[in-house]
Coordinates of C-alpha atoms in Angstrom, one line a residue:
M199 CA -28.6 -31.1 -15.5
Y200 CA -26.4 -33.6 -16.0
K201 CA -27.3 -35.3 -13.0
S202 CA -30.8 -35.2 -15.1
I203 CA -28.9 -36.4 -17.6
A204 CA -27.6 -39.6 -15.5
A205 CA -30.9 -40.0 -14.2
E206 CA -33.2 -40.2 -17.4
L207 CA -29.8 -42.7 -18.7
V208 CA -30.3 -45.1 -15.7
A209 CA -34.4 -44.7 -16.1
E210 CA -34.6 -45.9 -19.2
A211 CA -32.5 -49.1 -19.6
L212 CA -33.9 -50.3 -16.0
N213 CA -37.8 -49.3 -17.3
K214 CA -38.4 -46.9 -14.1
S215 CA -38.7 -43.4 -14.0
T216 CA -36.6 -40.4 -14.0
E217 CA -37.9 -39.2 -10.4
E218 CA -37.1 -42.2 -8.9
T219 CA -33.8 -42.8 -10.0
T220 CA -32.7 -39.1 -10.3
K221 CA -33.3 -39.7 -6.3
M222 CA -30.8 -42.1 -6.2
I223 CA -28.4 -40.7 -7.9
E224 CA -25.0 -39.8 -5.2
R225 CA -22.3 -37.7 -5.8
P226 CA -18.9 -39.8 -5.1
K227 CA -17.4 -38.6 -2.3
Q228 CA -13.7 -38.9 -4.5
L229 CA -13.6 -37.0 -7.6
Q230 CA -11.6 -39.8 -8.9
H231 CA -14.2 -42.2 -8.6
G232 CA -16.4 -39.9 -11.3
D233 CA -19.0 -36.8 -11.0
Y234 CA -22.5 -39.1 -10.3
A235 CA -23.0 -42.6 -9.2
F236 CA -25.8 -44.5 -9.6
P237 CA -25.9 -47.5 -6.4
C238 CA -27.1 -50.7 -7.3
F239 CA -27.1 -52.5 -4.2
A240 CA -31.4 -51.8 -4.2
L241 CA -31.6 -53.3 -7.0
A242 CA -29.9 -56.7 -6.2
K243 CA -33.0 -58.3 -4.1
E244 CA -35.3 -57.4 -7.3
K245 CA -33.1 -59.1 -9.6
R246 CA -31.4 -61.5 -7.4
Q247 CA -28.3 -60.6 -9.1
S248 CA -25.3 -58.9 -7.1
P249 CA -24.7 -55.8 -7.1
Q250 CA -21.3 -55.7 -8.8
Y251 CA -22.7 -57.9 -11.6
I252 CA -25.9 -55.5 -12.2
A253 CA -23.4 -52.3 -12.5
S254 CA -21.2 -54.0 -14.7
E255 CA -24.2 -54.5 -17.4
L256 CA -26.0 -51.5 -16.5
A257 CA -22.8 -49.4 -17.4
E258 CA -21.9 -51.3 -21.0
S259 CA -25.2 -50.7 -21.8
L260 CA -25.3 -46.7 -21.3
S261 CA -23.5 -44.2 -23.4
N262 CA -24.0 -40.2 -24.1
P263 CA -21.7 -37.6 -25.3
A264 CA -21.8 -35.6 -22.2
F265 CA -19.7 -38.1 -20.3
S266 CA -16.3 -39.3 -20.7
A267 CA -17.0 -42.5 -19.3
I268 CA -19.5 -44.5 -17.5
E269 CA -18.0 -47.3 -15.8
A270 CA -18.6 -50.3 -13.2
M271 CA -16.6 -49.5 -9.9
G272 CA -18.2 -52.1 -7.0
G273 CA -22.1 -51.9 -6.6
Y274 CA -21.7 -48.5 -8.8
V275 CA -22.5 -47.3 -11.9
N276 CA -20.3 -44.0 -11.9
F277 CA -20.4 -41.1 -14.6
T278 CA -17.3 -38.8 -15.7
L279 CA -18.1 -35.6 -17.3
H280 CA -16.3 -34.3 -20.3
K281 CA -14.5 -31.7 -18.3
E282 CA -13.7 -29.2 -20.8
H283 CA -17.4 -29.2 -22.1
A284 CA -18.6 -29.4 -19.1
G285 CA -16.5 -26.7 -17.3
S286 CA -16.9 -24.2 -20.1
H287 CA -20.5 -25.1 -19.7
V288 CA -20.8 -23.8 -16.2
L289 CA -19.2 -20.9 -16.7
Q290 CA -20.7 -19.5 -19.4
T291 CA -23.9 -20.0 -18.1
I292 CA -23.0 -18.4 -14.5
Q293 CA -21.6 -15.6 -16.7
Q294 CA -25.1 -15.3 -18.6
Q295 CA -27.5 -15.7 -15.6
Q296 CA -25.1 -13.8 -13.0
A297 CA -26.9 -14.2 -9.5
A298 CA -29.6 -15.7 -10.4
Y299 CA -27.3 -19.0 -10.9
G300 CA -29.1 -21.2 -9.5
S301 CA -32.5 -20.3 -9.6
S302 CA -36.1 -22.0 -10.5
T303 CA -39.5 -21.7 -10.8
V304 CA -40.5 -24.3 -9.1
G305 CA -42.5 -22.0 -6.6
Q306 CA -44.8 -20.8 -9.5
K307 CA -45.5 -17.5 -7.4
E308 CA -46.9 -19.6 -4.9
L309 CA -47.4 -17.4 -1.1
V310 CA -45.5 -19.1 2.1
T311 CA -45.7 -17.4 5.3
I312 CA -42.9 -17.8 7.4
D313 CA -43.1 -17.2 11.1
L314 CA -39.7 -16.8 12.5
S315 CA -37.7 -14.7 15.1
S316 CA -40.7 -14.0 17.3
P317 CA -38.7 -12.6 20.6
N318 CA -40.7 -11.4 23.6
I319 CA -41.2 -7.9 24.3
A320 CA -40.0 -6.2 27.7
K321 CA -36.8 -9.0 27.2
P322 CA -33.8 -8.4 26.4
F323 CA -33.2 -10.2 22.5
S324 CA -30.7 -12.8 23.9
M325 CA -28.6 -15.6 21.9
G326 CA -32.2 -17.7 22.0
H327 CA -33.5 -15.9 19.3
L328 CA -30.8 -16.0 17.3
R329 CA -31.7 -19.6 15.7
S330 CA -35.1 -18.7 14.5
T331 CA -34.7 -15.8 13.1
V332 CA -31.6 -16.4 10.9
I333 CA -32.4 -19.9 10.4
G334 CA -36.2 -18.5 9.2
S335 CA -34.7 -15.4 7.5
S336 CA -32.2 -17.6 5.2
I337 CA -35.2 -20.5 4.5
G338 CA -37.0 -17.5 3.2
L339 CA -34.0 -16.0 0.9
L340 CA -33.9 -19.9 -0.5
L341 CA -37.7 -20.0 -1.2
E342 CA -37.9 -16.6 -3.1
K343 CA -34.7 -18.0 -5.2
Q344 CA -37.0 -21.0 -6.1
G345 CA -39.8 -19.2 -7.5
Y346 CA -42.0 -18.6 -4.1
Q347 CA -43.8 -15.3 -2.9
V348 CA -42.4 -15.0 0.6
V349 CA -44.2 -13.4 3.3
R350 CA -42.2 -13.0 6.7
I351 CA -44.0 -12.4 10.0
N352 CA -42.1 -11.5 13.4
H353 CA -44.8 -13.3 15.9
V354 CA -43.5 -11.2 19.0
G355 CA -44.7 -12.6 22.2
D356 CA -46.3 -9.4 23.4
W357 CA -49.0 -11.1 25.4
G358 CA -50.1 -13.7 28.5
T359 CA -49.5 -14.4 31.8
Q360 CA -46.0 -12.9 31.9
F361 CA -47.1 -9.4 31.4
G362 CA -48.9 -9.5 34.4
K363 CA -46.5 -10.3 36.4
L364 CA -44.2 -7.8 34.7
I365 CA -46.9 -5.5 35.9
C366 CA -47.2 -6.8 39.3
A367 CA -43.0 -5.9 39.5
Y368 CA -43.4 -2.6 38.2
E369 CA -45.8 -1.8 40.6
K370 CA -44.1 -3.3 43.2
W371 CA -40.4 -2.6 42.7
G372 CA -40.2 -0.1 39.9
D373 CA -38.3 3.3 39.5
E374 CA -39.8 4.9 36.5
A375 CA -37.0 7.4 36.2
K376 CA -34.4 4.3 36.4
V377 CA -36.8 2.5 34.0
R378 CA -36.8 5.0 31.4
R379 CA -33.6 5.9 31.4
N380 CA -32.4 1.9 30.8
T381 CA -36.0 0.2 29.8
I382 CA -35.2 -3.6 28.7
P383 CA -32.6 -4.3 31.3
E384 CA -34.4 -2.7 34.2
L385 CA -37.6 -4.6 33.1
L386 CA -35.7 -7.4 33.0
K387 CA -33.9 -7.1 36.4
L388 CA -37.8 -6.6 37.4
Y389 CA -38.8 -9.8 35.9
I390 CA -36.1 -11.8 37.3
R391 CA -37.0 -10.4 40.8
F392 CA -40.5 -11.4 40.8
H393 CA -40.1 -15.1 39.9
E394 CA -37.1 -15.2 43.1
E395 CA -39.4 -13.6 45.1
A396 CA -42.4 -15.9 43.8
A397 CA -40.2 -19.0 44.9
Q398 CA -40.9 -17.4 48.4
N399 CA -44.4 -16.1 48.4
E400 CA -47.1 -18.3 46.0
Q401 CA -49.6 -15.1 46.4
L402 CA -47.0 -13.5 43.9
D403 CA -48.4 -15.7 41.2
Q404 CA -51.9 -15.3 41.7
E405 CA -51.4 -11.3 42.0
G406 CA -49.8 -11.6 38.4
R407 CA -52.2 -13.4 37.2
D408 CA -55.2 -11.0 38.5
W409 CA -52.7 -7.9 36.4
F410 CA -52.8 -10.0 33.4
R411 CA -56.7 -10.9 33.6
K412 CA -56.8 -6.7 34.4
L413 CA -55.2 -6.5 30.9
E414 CA -57.2 -8.6 28.9
Q415 CA -60.5 -6.7 30.2
G416 CA -59.3 -3.3 29.0
D417 CA -57.8 -1.5 32.0
A418 CA -56.6 1.7 31.0
Y419 CA -53.5 1.7 33.2
A420 CA -52.5 -1.9 32.7
K421 CA -52.4 -1.1 29.1
K422 CA -50.5 1.9 28.8
L423 CA -48.4 0.0 31.0
W424 CA -47.9 -2.5 28.5
R425 CA -47.7 -0.3 25.2
W426 CA -44.8 1.2 26.9
F427 CA -43.0 -1.7 27.3
R428 CA -43.6 -2.6 23.8
D429 CA -43.2 0.0 21.8
V430 CA -39.6 0.2 23.6
S431 CA -39.2 -3.1 23.1
M432 CA -40.2 -2.9 19.4
E433 CA -37.6 0.2 19.0
E434 CA -34.9 -2.1 20.5
F435 CA -35.4 -5.0 18.3
G436 CA -35.4 -2.8 15.4
R437 CA -31.7 -1.9 16.3
V438 CA -30.7 -5.3 16.0
Y439 CA -32.6 -6.5 13.0
E440 CA -30.6 -3.3 11.3
L441 CA -27.3 -5.0 12.6
M442 CA -28.5 -8.2 10.9
G443 CA -29.9 -7.3 7.7
V444 CA -33.5 -9.2 8.4
T445 CA -36.4 -7.4 7.5
F446 CA -40.1 -8.8 8.1
D447 CA -43.5 -8.2 6.3
S448 CA -45.6 -7.9 9.4
D449 CA -44.7 -7.6 12.9
A450 CA -48.5 -8.6 14.2
G451 CA -47.7 -10.5 17.5
E452 CA -49.9 -12.7 19.9
A453 CA -52.2 -9.2 20.9
F454 CA -52.7 -8.2 17.4
Y455 CA -55.0 -11.4 17.7
N456 CA -57.1 -10.5 21.3
D457 CA -60.4 -9.6 19.3
K458 CA -59.8 -12.1 16.6
M459 CA -60.3 -15.5 19.5
D460 CA -64.0 -15.1 19.9
R461 CA -64.8 -16.7 16.9
V462 CA -62.3 -19.4 17.0
V463 CA -64.1 -20.0 20.3
K464 CA -67.3 -20.1 19.1
E465 CA -66.4 -21.9 16.2
L466 CA -65.2 -24.6 17.7
E467 CA -68.3 -24.5 20.0
Q468 CA -70.8 -24.7 16.7
K469 CA -68.8 -27.4 15.6
G470 CA -69.1 -29.5 19.0
L471 CA -65.3 -29.4 19.3
L472 CA -64.7 -28.1 23.1
S473 CA -65.4 -30.0 25.9
L474 CA -64.5 -29.1 29.7
S475 CA -61.9 -30.5 31.5
E476 CA -61.2 -29.5 35.3
G477 CA -63.3 -26.3 34.5
A478 CA -61.1 -25.1 31.3
Q479 CA -62.3 -25.9 27.9
V480 CA -60.3 -28.1 25.7
V481 CA -60.2 -29.6 22.4
E482 CA -59.5 -33.5 23.0
L483 CA -57.0 -35.0 20.7
N484 CA -56.7 -38.7 22.4
T485 CA -57.6 -40.6 19.3
Y486 CA -54.6 -39.2 18.2
N487 CA -52.5 -40.2 21.4
L488 CA -51.8 -36.4 22.0
P489 CA -52.9 -34.5 25.2
P490 CA -56.2 -32.3 24.5
S491 CA -55.3 -28.5 23.2
L492 CA -56.1 -26.1 26.3
I493 CA -58.4 -23.2 24.5
K494 CA -59.3 -21.7 27.4
K495 CA -58.2 -21.9 31.1
K496 CA -60.6 -22.3 34.0
D497 CA -61.1 -18.5 34.9
G498 CA -61.5 -17.6 31.3
A499 CA -58.1 -16.3 30.2
T500 CA -56.9 -17.4 26.6
L501 CA -53.8 -19.6 25.7
Y502 CA -50.7 -19.5 23.5
A503 CA -53.2 -22.3 21.3
T504 CA -56.2 -20.3 21.6
R505 CA -54.1 -17.2 19.5
D506 CA -52.4 -19.7 17.1
L507 CA -55.5 -20.8 15.8
A508 CA -56.7 -17.4 15.3
A509 CA -53.4 -16.0 13.6
A510 CA -53.4 -19.5 10.9
I511 CA -56.8 -18.5 10.1
Y512 CA -56.2 -14.7 9.5
R513 CA -52.7 -15.5 7.7
K514 CA -54.5 -18.1 5.6
E515 CA -57.2 -15.6 4.9
T516 CA -55.5 -12.5 4.2
Y517 CA -52.5 -13.9 2.5
N518 CA -54.6 -17.4 0.6
F519 CA -51.1 -19.2 1.5
S520 CA -50.1 -22.4 -0.2
R521 CA -47.6 -23.3 2.7
S522 CA -47.7 -21.7 6.0
L523 CA -43.9 -22.3 8.0
Y524 CA -43.2 -22.1 11.5
V525 CA -39.3 -21.6 12.8
V526 CA -39.8 -22.6 15.9
G527 CA -37.4 -24.5 19.1
H528 CA -38.3 -28.5 18.4
E529 CA -39.5 -28.0 22.3
Q530 CA -42.5 -26.8 20.5
N531 CA -43.4 -30.3 18.7
L532 CA -46.3 -31.1 20.6
H533 CA -48.2 -27.5 20.0
F534 CA -47.6 -27.6 16.7
Q535 CA -49.1 -31.0 16.0
Q536 CA -51.8 -30.0 18.0
L537 CA -52.3 -26.8 16.0
K538 CA -52.9 -28.5 12.9
I539 CA -54.9 -31.3 13.9
V540 CA -57.1 -29.2 15.6
L541 CA -57.2 -26.6 12.2
M542 CA -58.2 -30.5 10.2
K543 CA -61.2 -31.3 13.0
M544 CA -62.5 -27.8 12.3
G545 CA -62.4 -28.7 8.3
Y546 CA -59.5 -26.5 7.0
D547 CA -58.0 -28.7 4.5
W548 CA -55.4 -26.1 4.2
A549 CA -54.3 -26.9 7.5
D550 CA -52.1 -29.4 5.5
G551 CA -49.8 -26.8 4.2
I552 CA -48.7 -25.8 7.7
T553 CA -45.2 -26.7 8.6
H554 CA -43.3 -26.4 12.2
I555 CA -39.5 -26.3 11.4
P556 CA -37.9 -27.1 14.3
F557 CA -34.5 -26.6 15.4
G558 CA -31.8 -27.0 18.0
M559 CA -31.0 -24.6 20.9
V560 CA -28.7 -22.2 22.0
L561 CA -26.8 -23.7 25.2
Q562 CA -24.7 -22.4 28.1
D563 CA -22.8 -24.3 30.0
G564 CA -25.1 -27.2 28.6
K565 CA -27.9 -25.8 29.7
K566 CA -30.7 -23.9 28.3
M567 CA -30.7 -20.0 28.5
S568 CA -33.2 -18.8 31.2
T569 CA -34.7 -15.3 31.4
R570 CA -36.4 -15.7 34.6
K571 CA -33.2 -16.7 35.9
G572 CA -31.3 -14.9 34.4
K573 CA -29.2 -16.7 32.2
L574 CA -28.6 -14.9 29.2
V575 CA -26.4 -13.6 26.2
L576 CA -27.3 -10.6 24.9
L577 CA -27.2 -10.9 21.0
D578 CA -26.6 -7.5 20.6
K579 CA -23.6 -7.4 22.9
V580 CA -22.1 -10.6 20.9
L581 CA -22.9 -8.4 17.4
E582 CA -20.9 -5.5 18.9
Q583 CA -17.8 -7.7 20.0
A584 CA -17.7 -9.5 16.4
I585 CA -18.1 -5.9 14.8
Q586 CA -15.1 -4.8 17.3
L587 CA -13.4 -7.6 16.8
A588 CA -13.6 -7.4 12.8
D589 CA -12.6 -3.6 13.2
D590 CA -9.0 -4.6 14.9
N591 CA -8.1 -6.8 12.1
I592 CA -8.9 -4.7 9.5
S593 CA -7.0 -1.7 11.3
K594 CA -4.1 -4.3 11.5
K595 CA -3.9 -5.9 8.2
N596 CA -5.6 -2.9 6.0
P597 CA -5.6 0.5 7.7
N598 CA -6.3 2.3 4.9
L599 CA -9.3 0.3 4.1
I600 CA -12.2 2.2 2.4
H601 CA -15.4 2.0 4.1
K602 CA -13.7 -0.2 7.0
E603 CA -16.9 0.3 9.1
E604 CA -19.3 -1.1 6.8
V605 CA -16.6 -4.2 6.4
A606 CA -16.0 -4.3 10.0
R607 CA -20.2 -4.6 10.1
Q608 CA -20.1 -7.5 7.5
V609 CA -17.5 -9.2 8.8
G610 CA -18.3 -9.1 12.0
V611 CA -22.0 -9.9 12.3
G612 CA -21.5 -12.6 9.3
A613 CA -19.1 -14.4 11.3
V614 CA -21.8 -14.7 14.4
L615 CA -24.7 -15.7 11.7
F616 CA -22.6 -18.1 9.6
H617 CA -21.3 -19.8 13.1
D618 CA -25.1 -20.4 13.6
L619 CA -26.4 -21.4 10.1
K620 CA -23.5 -24.0 9.0
Q621 CA -24.9 -26.0 12.4
E622 CA -27.3 -28.9 11.5
R623 CA -30.3 -27.4 12.4
I624 CA -32.2 -29.8 14.5
H625 CA -28.9 -30.0 16.9
D626 CA -28.6 -28.1 19.6
I627 CA -25.3 -25.5 19.7
D628 CA -23.1 -24.5 22.9
F629 CA -22.3 -21.1 22.8
S630 CA -18.8 -20.2 22.7
L631 CA -17.7 -16.6 21.6
E632 CA -14.4 -17.6 21.3
D633 CA -15.8 -20.3 18.4
M634 CA -18.3 -17.7 17.2
L635 CA -15.7 -14.8 16.2
R636 CA -13.2 -17.3 15.0
V637 CA -12.3 -15.9 11.7
E638 CA -10.3 -19.0 10.2
G639 CA -11.0 -22.2 9.2
E640 CA -15.3 -23.1 8.2
T641 CA -16.2 -19.5 9.2
G642 CA -18.3 -16.6 7.4
P643 CA -14.9 -14.1 7.7
Y644 CA -13.5 -17.0 5.6
V645 CA -15.7 -17.4 2.7
Q646 CA -15.9 -13.6 2.9
Y647 CA -12.3 -13.4 2.3
T648 CA -12.3 -15.6 -0.4
H649 CA -14.9 -13.8 -1.7
A650 CA -12.6 -10.3 -1.8
R651 CA -9.6 -12.4 -2.7
A652 CA -11.4 -13.0 -6.3
C653 CA -12.8 -9.4 -6.6
T654 CA -8.9 -8.1 -6.0
L655 CA -7.8 -10.7 -8.8
L656 CA -10.4 -9.4 -11.1
A657 CA -9.4 -5.8 -10.4
K658 CA -6.3 -6.5 -11.5
S659 CA -6.6 -8.3 -14.7
E660 CA -8.7 -5.4 -15.6
M661 CA -9.9 -8.1 -18.5
N662 CA -13.4 -7.4 -20.5
L663 CA -14.4 -11.5 -20.0
T664 CA -16.1 -12.7 -23.1
S665 CA -17.3 -16.2 -23.2
P666 CA -15.1 -18.3 -21.2
E667 CA -13.9 -21.6 -22.8
I668 CA -11.8 -23.9 -21.0
D669 CA -9.3 -26.3 -22.6
K670 CA -8.7 -29.9 -21.6
D671 CA -5.7 -28.9 -19.5
T672 CA -7.4 -25.9 -17.5
A673 CA -10.6 -28.0 -16.7
A674 CA -8.4 -30.6 -15.1
E675 CA -6.6 -28.3 -13.4
A676 CA -9.5 -26.4 -12.1
W677 CA -11.8 -29.5 -11.9
P678 CA -12.5 -29.2 -8.0
I679 CA -13.7 -25.8 -8.2
L680 CA -15.6 -26.4 -11.9
S681 CA -17.7 -29.4 -10.1
Q682 CA -18.3 -27.4 -7.0
L683 CA -19.9 -24.9 -9.4
L684 CA -21.8 -27.5 -11.2
Q685 CA -23.6 -28.5 -7.9
F686 CA -24.7 -24.9 -7.1
P687 CA -28.2 -25.1 -8.3
E688 CA -28.5 -29.0 -6.8
A689 CA -27.4 -27.3 -3.5
V690 CA -30.0 -24.5 -3.5
T691 CA -32.8 -26.9 -4.2
Y692 CA -31.8 -29.5 -1.4
A693 CA -31.7 -26.7 0.6
A694 CA -35.1 -25.1 0.4
A695 CA -36.8 -28.1 0.0
N696 CA -35.3 -29.6 3.6
Y697 CA -35.4 -26.1 4.7
D698 CA -31.8 -26.4 5.7
P699 CA -29.3 -23.4 5.4
S700 CA -26.4 -25.4 6.6
R701 CA -26.6 -27.0 3.3
I702 CA -25.5 -23.7 1.8
A703 CA -23.3 -22.5 4.6
K704 CA -21.0 -26.4 4.0
Y705 CA -21.4 -25.9 -0.1
V706 CA -20.0 -21.7 0.2
I707 CA -17.0 -23.6 2.3
D708 CA -16.3 -26.5 0.0
L709 CA -15.8 -23.4 -3.2
A710 CA -14.0 -21.2 -1.4
Q711 CA -11.4 -24.4 -0.2
A712 CA -11.4 -25.3 -3.6
F713 CA -10.7 -22.3 -5.1
N714 CA -7.8 -21.2 -2.3
S715 CA -6.3 -24.3 -3.1
Y716 CA -6.4 -23.7 -6.9
Y717 CA -4.9 -20.3 -5.6
G718 CA -2.1 -21.5 -4.3
K719 CA -0.8 -23.8 -7.0
V720 CA -1.8 -21.5 -10.1
R721 CA -0.6 -18.4 -11.5
I722 CA -3.8 -16.7 -12.1
L723 CA -3.0 -13.7 -13.4
E724 CA -0.1 -14.5 -15.8
E725 CA -0.5 -13.8 -19.4
D726 CA -0.7 -15.8 -21.4
E727 CA -3.3 -18.2 -23.8
K728 CA -5.2 -19.0 -21.3
L729 CA -5.3 -16.1 -18.7
A730 CA -9.1 -15.8 -20.2
A731 CA -10.3 -18.8 -19.3
R732 CA -8.7 -18.5 -15.7
I733 CA -10.5 -15.0 -15.0
G734 CA -13.7 -16.8 -16.4
I735 CA -13.4 -19.2 -13.7
V736 CA -12.3 -16.3 -10.8
T737 CA -15.4 -14.5 -12.1
A738 CA -17.5 -17.8 -11.7
V739 CA -16.0 -18.0 -8.2
K740 CA -16.7 -14.7 -7.4
T741 CA -20.4 -14.6 -8.2
V742 CA -21.1 -18.0 -6.5
L743 CA -20.0 -17.4 -3.2
A744 CA -21.9 -13.9 -3.3
E745 CA -25.2 -15.6 -3.9
G746 CA -24.5 -18.4 -1.3
L747 CA -23.4 -15.6 1.3
R748 CA -26.4 -13.2 0.1
L749 CA -28.9 -16.7 0.5
L750 CA -27.3 -16.9 3.9
G751 CA -28.3 -13.3 5.0
I752 CA -25.0 -12.5 5.2
G753 CA -22.5 -9.6 2.9
A754 CA -20.1 -10.2 0.6
P755 CA -17.3 -7.2 1.0
K756 CA -15.0 -6.4 -2.1
Q757 CA -12.5 -5.9 0.1
M758 CA -10.9 -6.9 3.9

């Protein structure tokens, strides 16, 4: 709201669009420099004047009752809010809107599909799949808060040559009784052994390809094994998703599109887009300075690209999305460039709405985790350790806590999810169980504890809050908190527009730190004429912290 007022003032004075000036307005790094700042450096060349002179002239020409001061500082025009008015306004807004604070209708109920998580069946759910799952889930929550309809799709990896290799390994070395007792770990051992043996025996790879061809051709025995592997895997994945509180609208994996690929290949042929390259069928993309998109191998087997083309068309026809998002690691950048261009060449203008949201890898000892080499950290084990650690801490510090098991789950899982989501999405992350399970500092448990502290204060106060009004002194004392509360809608808008949950993670840390600093200096529950104002501040902090955590897919316990 107030940023818009400042932007409109500057736009009118400079005869520019409000949209342009809104993008230029910044938040000063230090509160004493005001609440908003307009930099004048970009105007210096245009006006052939120094930024300092432009800022001085501009500041003198601006005024609005929302601001107690508009003044030049260096090459900036700084806007300082009337703290008691702005503070009272934000507290009243949060009280009226509750969890809806920060929501908008910018999405206008347009439908967005999100392809996220997508683990491979017959393999354990490793830390490598955590990022796609939690980033995609949070992006979905952010877009819903912006007024979009969201369809979450778990495009599980349940097809491809690796299943021929697994069937081959099971046939050679598998023990049905052992596999049935401990399915996923035993299948993983077989998969690893296949690759170890194949390094010494090239014939094995061909046998794996042969088994996959049988599977594609509908061989009954191969399909029976494949269904068994898939069913057990989906059950195991479901247990991990339930722990994390992640849900999907569809788990149509790669195999779902087997009967939809012929149509794609025929359409590519009819439109003259297919050509032969060393016996394989490809779509040439040399005019885009890209390698060709491989549609069918020399032996007629379909590929990842074929299935993704079929999936994109199916999703458009089924959901009529305005945007289709793929939360997939950055190593797949080329694949999604090719996918989008091939669809455009097929005449599908809606392909412009396809967006790849890349992210960095989870590394172990600086290297990529690898299923085939057995270098994996299992997500369910990490979650279980985190929950156990949370349970141990609760037992020591608050042994009589009601619903201890549920709180331990929220705190343990929250620690793992927050550790990932606070990172810049595109950066690689070095796996450190110690860092992930830490409860102090910039962590999920720290934010959760702050929320629980606010809940405890409100329970002790037993005050029925009306319309919170704050005076000048209270506003000044609590301004670091009030300033943060004012920024929440802006943080949500930025995070949703940039597909960046880390913006919300950093926001809730900043708000929690501001509140804990206030808590350490002020006797919040002291019976005086300002008690209602202080309770209004605590209530607002509790509401916004809970909503910020929810947008990250993390629970907000009322007690810890």
